[in-house]
mmCIF file of C-alpha atoms in Angstrom:
data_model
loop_
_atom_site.group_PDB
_atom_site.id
_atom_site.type_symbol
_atom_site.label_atom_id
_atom_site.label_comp_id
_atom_site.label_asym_id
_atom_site.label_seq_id
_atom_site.Cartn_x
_atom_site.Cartn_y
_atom_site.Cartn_z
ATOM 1 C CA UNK A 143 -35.173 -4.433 6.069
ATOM 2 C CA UNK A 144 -31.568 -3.065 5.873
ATOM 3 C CA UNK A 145 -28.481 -5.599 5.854
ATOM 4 C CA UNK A 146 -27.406 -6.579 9.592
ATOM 5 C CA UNK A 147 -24.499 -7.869 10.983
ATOM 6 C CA UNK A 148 -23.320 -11.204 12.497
ATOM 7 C CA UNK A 149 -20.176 -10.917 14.715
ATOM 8 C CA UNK A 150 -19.352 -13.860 16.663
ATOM 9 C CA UNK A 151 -15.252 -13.977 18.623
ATOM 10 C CA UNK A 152 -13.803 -17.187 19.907
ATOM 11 C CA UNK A 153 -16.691 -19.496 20.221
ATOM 12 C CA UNK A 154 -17.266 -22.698 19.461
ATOM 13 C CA UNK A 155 -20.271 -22.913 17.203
ATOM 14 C CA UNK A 156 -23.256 -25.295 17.394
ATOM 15 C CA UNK A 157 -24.799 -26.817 13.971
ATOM 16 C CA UNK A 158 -27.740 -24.914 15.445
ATOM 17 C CA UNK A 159 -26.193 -21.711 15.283
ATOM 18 C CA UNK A 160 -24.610 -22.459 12.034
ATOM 19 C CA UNK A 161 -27.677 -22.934 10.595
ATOM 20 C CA UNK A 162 -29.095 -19.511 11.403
ATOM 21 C CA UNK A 163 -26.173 -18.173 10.280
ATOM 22 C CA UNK A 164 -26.660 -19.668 6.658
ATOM 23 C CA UNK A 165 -30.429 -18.785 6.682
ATOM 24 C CA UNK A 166 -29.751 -15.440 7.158
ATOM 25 C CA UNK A 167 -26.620 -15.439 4.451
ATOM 26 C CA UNK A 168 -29.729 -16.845 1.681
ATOM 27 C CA UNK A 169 -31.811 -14.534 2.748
ATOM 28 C CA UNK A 170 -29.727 -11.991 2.387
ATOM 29 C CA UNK A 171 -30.450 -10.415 5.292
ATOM 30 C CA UNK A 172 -26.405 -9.956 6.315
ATOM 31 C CA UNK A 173 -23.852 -7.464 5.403
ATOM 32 C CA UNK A 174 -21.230 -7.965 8.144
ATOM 33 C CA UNK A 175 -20.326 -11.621 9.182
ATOM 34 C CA UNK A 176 -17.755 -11.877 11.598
ATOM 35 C CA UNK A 177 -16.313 -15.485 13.039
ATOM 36 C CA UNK A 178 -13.381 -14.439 14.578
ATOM 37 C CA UNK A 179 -11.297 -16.916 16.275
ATOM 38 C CA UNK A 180 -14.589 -19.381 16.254
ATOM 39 C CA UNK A 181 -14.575 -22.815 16.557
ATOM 40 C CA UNK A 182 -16.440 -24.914 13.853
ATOM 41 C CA UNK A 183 -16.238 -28.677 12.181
ATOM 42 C CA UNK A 184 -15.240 -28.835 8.637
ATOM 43 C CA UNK A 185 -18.496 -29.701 7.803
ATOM 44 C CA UNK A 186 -20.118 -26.555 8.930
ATOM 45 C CA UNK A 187 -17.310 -24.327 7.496
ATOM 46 C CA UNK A 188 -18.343 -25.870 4.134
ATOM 47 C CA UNK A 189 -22.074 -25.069 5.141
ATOM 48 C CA UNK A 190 -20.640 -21.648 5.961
ATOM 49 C CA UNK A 191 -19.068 -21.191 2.562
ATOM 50 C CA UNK A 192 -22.024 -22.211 0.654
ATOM 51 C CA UNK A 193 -23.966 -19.637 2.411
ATOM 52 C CA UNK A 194 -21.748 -16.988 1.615
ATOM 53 C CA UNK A 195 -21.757 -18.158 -2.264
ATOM 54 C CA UNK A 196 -25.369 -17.554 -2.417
ATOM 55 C CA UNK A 197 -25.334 -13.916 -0.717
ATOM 56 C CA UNK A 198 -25.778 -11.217 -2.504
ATOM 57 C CA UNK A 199 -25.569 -9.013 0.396
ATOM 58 C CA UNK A 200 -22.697 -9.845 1.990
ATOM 59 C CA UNK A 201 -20.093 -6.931 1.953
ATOM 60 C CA UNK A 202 -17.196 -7.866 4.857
ATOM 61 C CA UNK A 203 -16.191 -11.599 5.821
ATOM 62 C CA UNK A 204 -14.092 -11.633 8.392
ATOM 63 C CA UNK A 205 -12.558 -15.212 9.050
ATOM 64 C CA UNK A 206 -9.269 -14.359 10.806
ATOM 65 C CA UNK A 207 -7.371 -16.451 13.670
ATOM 66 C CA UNK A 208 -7.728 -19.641 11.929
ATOM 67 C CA UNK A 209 -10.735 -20.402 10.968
ATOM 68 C CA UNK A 210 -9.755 -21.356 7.330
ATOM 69 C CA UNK A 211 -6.977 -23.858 9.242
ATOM 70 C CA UNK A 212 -6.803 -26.261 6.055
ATOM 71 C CA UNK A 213 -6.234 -26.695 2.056
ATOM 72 C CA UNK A 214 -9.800 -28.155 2.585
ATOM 73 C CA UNK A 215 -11.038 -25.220 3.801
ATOM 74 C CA UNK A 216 -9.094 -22.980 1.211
ATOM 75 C CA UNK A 217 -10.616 -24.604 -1.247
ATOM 76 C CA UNK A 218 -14.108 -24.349 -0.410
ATOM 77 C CA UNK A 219 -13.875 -20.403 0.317
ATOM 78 C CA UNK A 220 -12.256 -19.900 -2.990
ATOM 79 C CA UNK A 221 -15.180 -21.927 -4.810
ATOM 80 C CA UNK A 222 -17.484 -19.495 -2.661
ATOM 81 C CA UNK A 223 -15.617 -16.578 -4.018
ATOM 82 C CA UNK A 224 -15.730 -17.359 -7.419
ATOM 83 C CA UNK A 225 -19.609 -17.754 -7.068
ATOM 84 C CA UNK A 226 -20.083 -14.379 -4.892
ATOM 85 C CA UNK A 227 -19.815 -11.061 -6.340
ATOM 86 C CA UNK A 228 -20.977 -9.085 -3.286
ATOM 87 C CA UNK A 229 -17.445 -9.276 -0.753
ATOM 88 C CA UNK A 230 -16.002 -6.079 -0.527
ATOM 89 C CA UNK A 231 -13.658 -6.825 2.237
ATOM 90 C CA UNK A 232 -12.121 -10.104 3.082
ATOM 91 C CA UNK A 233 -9.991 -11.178 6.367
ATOM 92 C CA UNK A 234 -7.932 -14.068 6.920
ATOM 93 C CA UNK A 235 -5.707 -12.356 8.874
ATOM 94 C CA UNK A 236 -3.679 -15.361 11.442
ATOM 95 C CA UNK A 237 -4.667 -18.157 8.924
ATOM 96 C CA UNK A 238 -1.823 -20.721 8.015
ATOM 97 C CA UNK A 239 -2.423 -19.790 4.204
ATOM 98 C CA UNK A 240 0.953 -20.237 3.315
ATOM 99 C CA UNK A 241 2.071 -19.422 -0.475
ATOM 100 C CA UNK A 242 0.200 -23.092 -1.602
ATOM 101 C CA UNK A 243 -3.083 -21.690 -0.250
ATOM 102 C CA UNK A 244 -2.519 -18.196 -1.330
ATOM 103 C CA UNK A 245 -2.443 -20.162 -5.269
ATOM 104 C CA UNK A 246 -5.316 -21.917 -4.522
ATOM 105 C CA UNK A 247 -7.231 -19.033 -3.550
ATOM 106 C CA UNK A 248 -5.981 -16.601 -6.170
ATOM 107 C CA UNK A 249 -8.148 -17.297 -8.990
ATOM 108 C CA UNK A 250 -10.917 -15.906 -7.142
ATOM 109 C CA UNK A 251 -9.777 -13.372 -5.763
ATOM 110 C CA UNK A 252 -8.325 -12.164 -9.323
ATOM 111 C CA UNK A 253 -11.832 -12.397 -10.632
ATOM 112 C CA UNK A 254 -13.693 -11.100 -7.779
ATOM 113 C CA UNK A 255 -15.958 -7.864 -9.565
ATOM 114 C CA UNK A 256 -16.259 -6.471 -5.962
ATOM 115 C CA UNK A 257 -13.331 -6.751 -3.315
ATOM 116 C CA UNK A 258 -11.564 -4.173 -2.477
ATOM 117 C CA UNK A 259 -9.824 -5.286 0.694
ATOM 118 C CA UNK A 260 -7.777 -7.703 1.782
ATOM 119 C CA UNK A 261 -6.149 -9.014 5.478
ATOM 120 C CA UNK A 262 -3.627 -11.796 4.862
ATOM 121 C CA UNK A 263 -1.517 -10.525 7.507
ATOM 122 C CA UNK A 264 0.042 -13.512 9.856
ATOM 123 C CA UNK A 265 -0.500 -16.057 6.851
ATOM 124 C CA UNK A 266 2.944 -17.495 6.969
ATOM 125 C CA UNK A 267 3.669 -16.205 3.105
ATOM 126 C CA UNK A 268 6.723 -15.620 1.212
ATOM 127 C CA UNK A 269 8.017 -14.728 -2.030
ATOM 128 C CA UNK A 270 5.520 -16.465 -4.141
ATOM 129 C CA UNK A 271 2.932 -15.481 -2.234
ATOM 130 C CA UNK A 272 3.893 -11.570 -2.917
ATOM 131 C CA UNK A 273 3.906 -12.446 -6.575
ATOM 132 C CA UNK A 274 0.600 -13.432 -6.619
ATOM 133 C CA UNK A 275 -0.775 -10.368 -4.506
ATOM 134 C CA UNK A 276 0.934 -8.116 -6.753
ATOM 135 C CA UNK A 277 -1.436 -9.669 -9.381
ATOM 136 C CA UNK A 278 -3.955 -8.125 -7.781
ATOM 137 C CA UNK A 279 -2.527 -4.457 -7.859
ATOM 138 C CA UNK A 280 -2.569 -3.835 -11.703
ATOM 139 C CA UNK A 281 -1.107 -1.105 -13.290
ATOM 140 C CA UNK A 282 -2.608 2.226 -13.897
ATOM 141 C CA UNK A 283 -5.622 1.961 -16.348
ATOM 142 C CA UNK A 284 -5.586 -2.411 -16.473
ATOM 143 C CA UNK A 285 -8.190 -3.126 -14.396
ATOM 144 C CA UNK A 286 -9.879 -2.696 -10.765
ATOM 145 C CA UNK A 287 -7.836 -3.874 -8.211
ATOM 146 C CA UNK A 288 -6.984 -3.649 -4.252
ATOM 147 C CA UNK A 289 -7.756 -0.603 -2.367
ATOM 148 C CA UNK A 290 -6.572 -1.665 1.233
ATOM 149 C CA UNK A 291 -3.917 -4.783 1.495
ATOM 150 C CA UNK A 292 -2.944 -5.841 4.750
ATOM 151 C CA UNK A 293 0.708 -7.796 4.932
ATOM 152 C CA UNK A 294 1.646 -7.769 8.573
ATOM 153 C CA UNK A 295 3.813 -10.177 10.107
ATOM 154 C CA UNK A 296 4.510 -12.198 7.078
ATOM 155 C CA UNK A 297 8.352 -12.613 8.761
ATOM 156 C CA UNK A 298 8.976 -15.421 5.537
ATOM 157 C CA UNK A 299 9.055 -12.360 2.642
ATOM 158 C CA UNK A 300 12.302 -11.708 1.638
ATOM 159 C CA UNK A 301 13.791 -7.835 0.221
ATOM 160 C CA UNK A 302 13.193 -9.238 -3.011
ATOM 161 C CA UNK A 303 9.297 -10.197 -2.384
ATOM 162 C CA UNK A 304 8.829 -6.484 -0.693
ATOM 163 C CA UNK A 305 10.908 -5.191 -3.943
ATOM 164 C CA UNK A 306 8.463 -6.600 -6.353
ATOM 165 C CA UNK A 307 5.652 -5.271 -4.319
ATOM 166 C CA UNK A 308 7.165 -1.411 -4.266
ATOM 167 C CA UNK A 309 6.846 -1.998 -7.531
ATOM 168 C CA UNK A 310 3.496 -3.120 -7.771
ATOM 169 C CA UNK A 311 2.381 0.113 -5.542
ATOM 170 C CA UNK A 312 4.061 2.055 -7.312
ATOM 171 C CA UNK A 313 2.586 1.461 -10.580
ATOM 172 C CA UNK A 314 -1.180 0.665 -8.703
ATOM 173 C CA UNK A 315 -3.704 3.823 -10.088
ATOM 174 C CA UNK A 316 -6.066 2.365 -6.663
ATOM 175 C CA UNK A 317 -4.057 1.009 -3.765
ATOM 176 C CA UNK A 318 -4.828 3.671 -0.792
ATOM 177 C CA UNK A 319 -4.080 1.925 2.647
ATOM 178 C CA UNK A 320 -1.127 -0.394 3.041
ATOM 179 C CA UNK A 321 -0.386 -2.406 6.477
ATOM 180 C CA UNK A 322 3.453 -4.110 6.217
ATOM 181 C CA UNK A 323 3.172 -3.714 10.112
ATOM 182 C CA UNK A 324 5.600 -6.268 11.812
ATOM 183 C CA UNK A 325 8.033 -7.369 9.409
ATOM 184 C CA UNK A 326 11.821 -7.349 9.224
ATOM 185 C CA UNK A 327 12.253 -4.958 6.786
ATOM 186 C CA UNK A 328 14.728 -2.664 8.013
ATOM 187 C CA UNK A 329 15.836 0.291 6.346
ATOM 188 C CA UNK A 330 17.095 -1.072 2.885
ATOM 189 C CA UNK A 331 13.350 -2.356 2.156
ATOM 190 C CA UNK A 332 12.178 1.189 3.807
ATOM 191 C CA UNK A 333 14.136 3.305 1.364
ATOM 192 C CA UNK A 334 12.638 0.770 -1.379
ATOM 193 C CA UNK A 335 9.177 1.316 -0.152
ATOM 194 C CA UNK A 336 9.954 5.881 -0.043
ATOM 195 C CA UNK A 337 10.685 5.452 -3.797
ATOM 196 C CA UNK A 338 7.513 3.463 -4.146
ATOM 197 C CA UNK A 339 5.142 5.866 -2.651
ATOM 198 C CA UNK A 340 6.808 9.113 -3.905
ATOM 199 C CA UNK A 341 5.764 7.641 -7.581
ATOM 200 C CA UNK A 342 2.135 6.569 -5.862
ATOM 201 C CA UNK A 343 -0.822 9.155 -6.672
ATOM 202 C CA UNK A 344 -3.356 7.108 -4.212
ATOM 203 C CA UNK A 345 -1.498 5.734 -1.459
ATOM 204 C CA UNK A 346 -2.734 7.559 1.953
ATOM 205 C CA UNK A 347 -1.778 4.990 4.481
ATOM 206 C CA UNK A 348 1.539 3.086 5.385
ATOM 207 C CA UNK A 349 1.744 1.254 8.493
ATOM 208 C CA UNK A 350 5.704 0.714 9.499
ATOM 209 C CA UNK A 351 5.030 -0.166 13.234
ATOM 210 C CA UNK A 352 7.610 -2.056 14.636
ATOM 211 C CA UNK A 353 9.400 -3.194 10.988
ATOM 212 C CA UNK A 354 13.091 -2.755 12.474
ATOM 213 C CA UNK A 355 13.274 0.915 11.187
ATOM 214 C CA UNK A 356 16.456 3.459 12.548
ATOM 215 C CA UNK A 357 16.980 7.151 11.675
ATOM 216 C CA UNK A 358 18.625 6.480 8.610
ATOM 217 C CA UNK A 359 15.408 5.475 7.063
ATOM 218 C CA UNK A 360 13.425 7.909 8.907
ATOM 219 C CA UNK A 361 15.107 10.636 7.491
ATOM 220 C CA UNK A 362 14.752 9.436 3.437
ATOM 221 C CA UNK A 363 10.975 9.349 4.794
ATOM 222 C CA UNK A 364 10.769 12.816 5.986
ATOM 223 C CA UNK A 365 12.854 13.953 2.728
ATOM 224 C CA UNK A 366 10.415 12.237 0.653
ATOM 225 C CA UNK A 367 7.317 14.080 2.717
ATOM 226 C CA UNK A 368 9.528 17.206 2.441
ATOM 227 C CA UNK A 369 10.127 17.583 -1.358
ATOM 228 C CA UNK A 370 7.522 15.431 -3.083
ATOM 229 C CA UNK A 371 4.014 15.694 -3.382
ATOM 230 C CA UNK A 372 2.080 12.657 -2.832
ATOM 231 C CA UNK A 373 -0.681 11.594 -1.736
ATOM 232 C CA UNK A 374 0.224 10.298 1.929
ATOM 233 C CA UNK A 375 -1.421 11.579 4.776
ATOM 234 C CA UNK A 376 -0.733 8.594 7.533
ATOM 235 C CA UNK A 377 2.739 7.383 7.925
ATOM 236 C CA UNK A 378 2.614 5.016 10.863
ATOM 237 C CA UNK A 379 6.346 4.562 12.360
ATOM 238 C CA UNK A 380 5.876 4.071 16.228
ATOM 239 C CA UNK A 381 8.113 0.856 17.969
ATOM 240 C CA UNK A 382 11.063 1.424 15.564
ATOM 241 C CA UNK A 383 14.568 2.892 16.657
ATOM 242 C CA UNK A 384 13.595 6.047 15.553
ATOM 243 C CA UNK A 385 13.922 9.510 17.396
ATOM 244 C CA UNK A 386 11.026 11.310 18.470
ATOM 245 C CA UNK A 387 11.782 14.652 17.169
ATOM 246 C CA UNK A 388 11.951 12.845 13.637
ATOM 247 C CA UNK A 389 8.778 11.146 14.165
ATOM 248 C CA UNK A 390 7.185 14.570 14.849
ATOM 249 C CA UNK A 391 8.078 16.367 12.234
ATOM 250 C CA UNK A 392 7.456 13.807 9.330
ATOM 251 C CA UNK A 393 3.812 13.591 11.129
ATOM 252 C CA UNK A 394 4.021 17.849 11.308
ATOM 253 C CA UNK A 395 4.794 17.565 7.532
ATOM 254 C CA UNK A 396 2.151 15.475 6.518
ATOM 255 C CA UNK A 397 -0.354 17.545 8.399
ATOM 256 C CA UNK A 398 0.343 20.605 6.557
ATOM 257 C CA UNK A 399 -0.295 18.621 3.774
ATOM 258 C CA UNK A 400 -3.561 17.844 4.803
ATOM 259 C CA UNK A 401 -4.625 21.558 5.359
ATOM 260 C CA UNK A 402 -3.417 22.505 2.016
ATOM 261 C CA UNK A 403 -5.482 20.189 0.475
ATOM 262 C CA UNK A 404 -8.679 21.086 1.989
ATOM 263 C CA UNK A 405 -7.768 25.056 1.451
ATOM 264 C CA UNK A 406 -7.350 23.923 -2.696
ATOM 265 C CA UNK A 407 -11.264 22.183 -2.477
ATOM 266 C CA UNK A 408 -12.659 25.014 -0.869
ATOM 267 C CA UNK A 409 -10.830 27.388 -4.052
ATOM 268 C CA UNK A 410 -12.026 25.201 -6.250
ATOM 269 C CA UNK A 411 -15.922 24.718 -4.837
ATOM 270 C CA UNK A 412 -15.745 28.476 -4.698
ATOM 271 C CA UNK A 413 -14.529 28.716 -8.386
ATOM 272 C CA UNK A 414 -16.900 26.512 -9.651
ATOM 273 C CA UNK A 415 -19.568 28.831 -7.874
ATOM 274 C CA UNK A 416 -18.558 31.748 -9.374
ATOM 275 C CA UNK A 417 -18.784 30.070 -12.645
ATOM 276 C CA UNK A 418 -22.401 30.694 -13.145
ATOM 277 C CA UNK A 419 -22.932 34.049 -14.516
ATOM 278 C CA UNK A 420 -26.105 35.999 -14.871
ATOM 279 C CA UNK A 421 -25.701 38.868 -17.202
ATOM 280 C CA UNK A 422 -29.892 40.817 -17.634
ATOM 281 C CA UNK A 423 -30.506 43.824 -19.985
ATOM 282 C CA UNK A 424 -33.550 45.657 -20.441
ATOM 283 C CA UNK A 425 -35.397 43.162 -23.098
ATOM 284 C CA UNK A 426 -33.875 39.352 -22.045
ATOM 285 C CA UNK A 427 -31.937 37.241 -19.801
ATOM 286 C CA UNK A 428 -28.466 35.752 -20.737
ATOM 287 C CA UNK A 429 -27.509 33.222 -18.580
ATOM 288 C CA UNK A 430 -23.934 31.631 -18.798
ATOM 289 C CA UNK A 431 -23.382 28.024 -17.898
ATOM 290 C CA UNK A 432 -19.872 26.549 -17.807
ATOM 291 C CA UNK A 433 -18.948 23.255 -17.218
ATOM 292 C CA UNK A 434 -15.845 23.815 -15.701
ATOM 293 C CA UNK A 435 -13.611 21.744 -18.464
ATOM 294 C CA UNK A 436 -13.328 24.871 -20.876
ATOM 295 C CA UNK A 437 -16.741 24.893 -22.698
ATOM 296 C CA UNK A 438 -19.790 26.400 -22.239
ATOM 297 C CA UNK A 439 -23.653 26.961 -23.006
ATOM 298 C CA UNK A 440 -25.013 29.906 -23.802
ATOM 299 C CA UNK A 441 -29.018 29.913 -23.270
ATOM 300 C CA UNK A 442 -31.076 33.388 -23.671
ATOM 301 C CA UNK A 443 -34.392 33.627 -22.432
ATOM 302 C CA UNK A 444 -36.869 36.410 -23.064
ATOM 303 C CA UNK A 445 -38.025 38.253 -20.240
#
């Protein structure tokens, strides 16, 4: 039987119910679980936890709007982390981490051989805290690091936390989707954050919504779209104080870019076609097989 899913929002779970839930983590029957917003005693959170050490199915754990509400509870998820290797994607998004949880979670997280994601938007962080995440964006070629990183509403990061984390990105050969959604970062950080993903040859996603943006910003953005190739496709700017007309053409901008890219695969698919050559004569078969990085095999067969 294929992996299920578990998704549970703003109850308050019975011991009963907790125990099914830690069956089915042993059994590893689950690849979604989802407590969102639940209500549960520190006793079955630790229950909870040592369920999710044992899965090896487990692929999202989504634990946002407080359910890890204490160092306790910090603790215990990390020492299920450092046991699982199956998490892909981790939320904690609305959990009052704060940059003393963040370090006591970071140790698994750095040695986690699977996640890829990670929601610690609304977790009351600051500076520290950035310095840790940007531990887990290494630099091109170091090791495997974060794919998506979620940051939202962290109002406690200062210009030089979101500095050191333009850096970070910038230098990141994985990071793809980033979500700095609802901070005050105004357009100083934004023209930071331009430089950051003009040097970025993954990013595809940055969420701006409602981070205190103007014009002036907007327009190093659609100068950066304009005249450098990256890899963006989604630039999310909406609740800033920023004209439509520039919203609209940044997004027309990026668009094109998309198009362009799927007209160079379908070139390149076609090339790659047209790379196997057949070439008969009267007595035998030459058939010519290239690989497409500049060498080839030549292979005769008599008719």
């Amino acid at each position: 039987m294929l992996p299920g899913s578990i998704q549970i929002s703003g109850e308050t779970l019975s011991s009963a119910e907790i125990r099914d839930i830690c069956e089915s983590l042993r059994e590893n029957s689950i690849k979604l679980l989802s407590l969102r917003g639940c209500q549960l005693s520190d006793r079955d959170f630790g229950r909870i936890c040592r369920g999710v050490a044992e899965s090896h199915s487990l692929a999202q754990l989504n634990l946002n709007l407080g359910i890890v509400s204490n160092i306790n509870r910090v603790k215990q998820l990390a020492e299920a982390l450092k046991t699982n290797r199956s998490v892909q994607s981790l939320f904690l998004h609305g959990s009052p981490l704060t940059d003393a949880g963040l370090a006591l979670l970071n140790p698994a997280l750095s040695i986690h051989p699977s996640l890829v994601a990670l929601d610690l938007g609304d977790c009351m962080l600051g500076d520290e805290g950035i310095n840790l995440i940007c531990g887990l964006l290494p630099p091109d070629g170091a090791k495997s690091g974060l794919k998506e990183l979620t940051l939202s509403a962290n109002p406690g990061i200062t210009a030089k936390g979101w500095g050191r984390l333009a850096i970070a990105v910038a230098h990141s050969s994985q990071v793809r989707v980033l979500n700095l959604d609802y901070n005050p970062l105004g357009d100083q950080i934004a023209g930071m954050l331009a430089v950051s993903v003009a040097s970025s040859r993954t990013l595809e996603v940055l969420d701006l919504e409602g981070t205190g943006l103007t014009n002036q910003s907007a327009l190093i953005l659609l100068d950066m779209v304009e005249n450098y190739p990256t890899a963006l496709r989604t630039l999310i700017l909406a609740e800033n104080n920023i004209s439509p007309e520039l919203q609209q053409q940044i997004s027309d901008l990026l668009s094109e870019g998309e198009e362009d890219d799927e007209t160079e695969t379908r070139e390149v698919m076609a090339r790659e076609k047209n790379n196997w050559i057949c070439q008969s004569n009267s007595s035998s078969q030459m058939v010519l097989v290239t690989s497409g990085l500049g060498e080839s095999l030549l292979a005769e067969t008599e008719m």
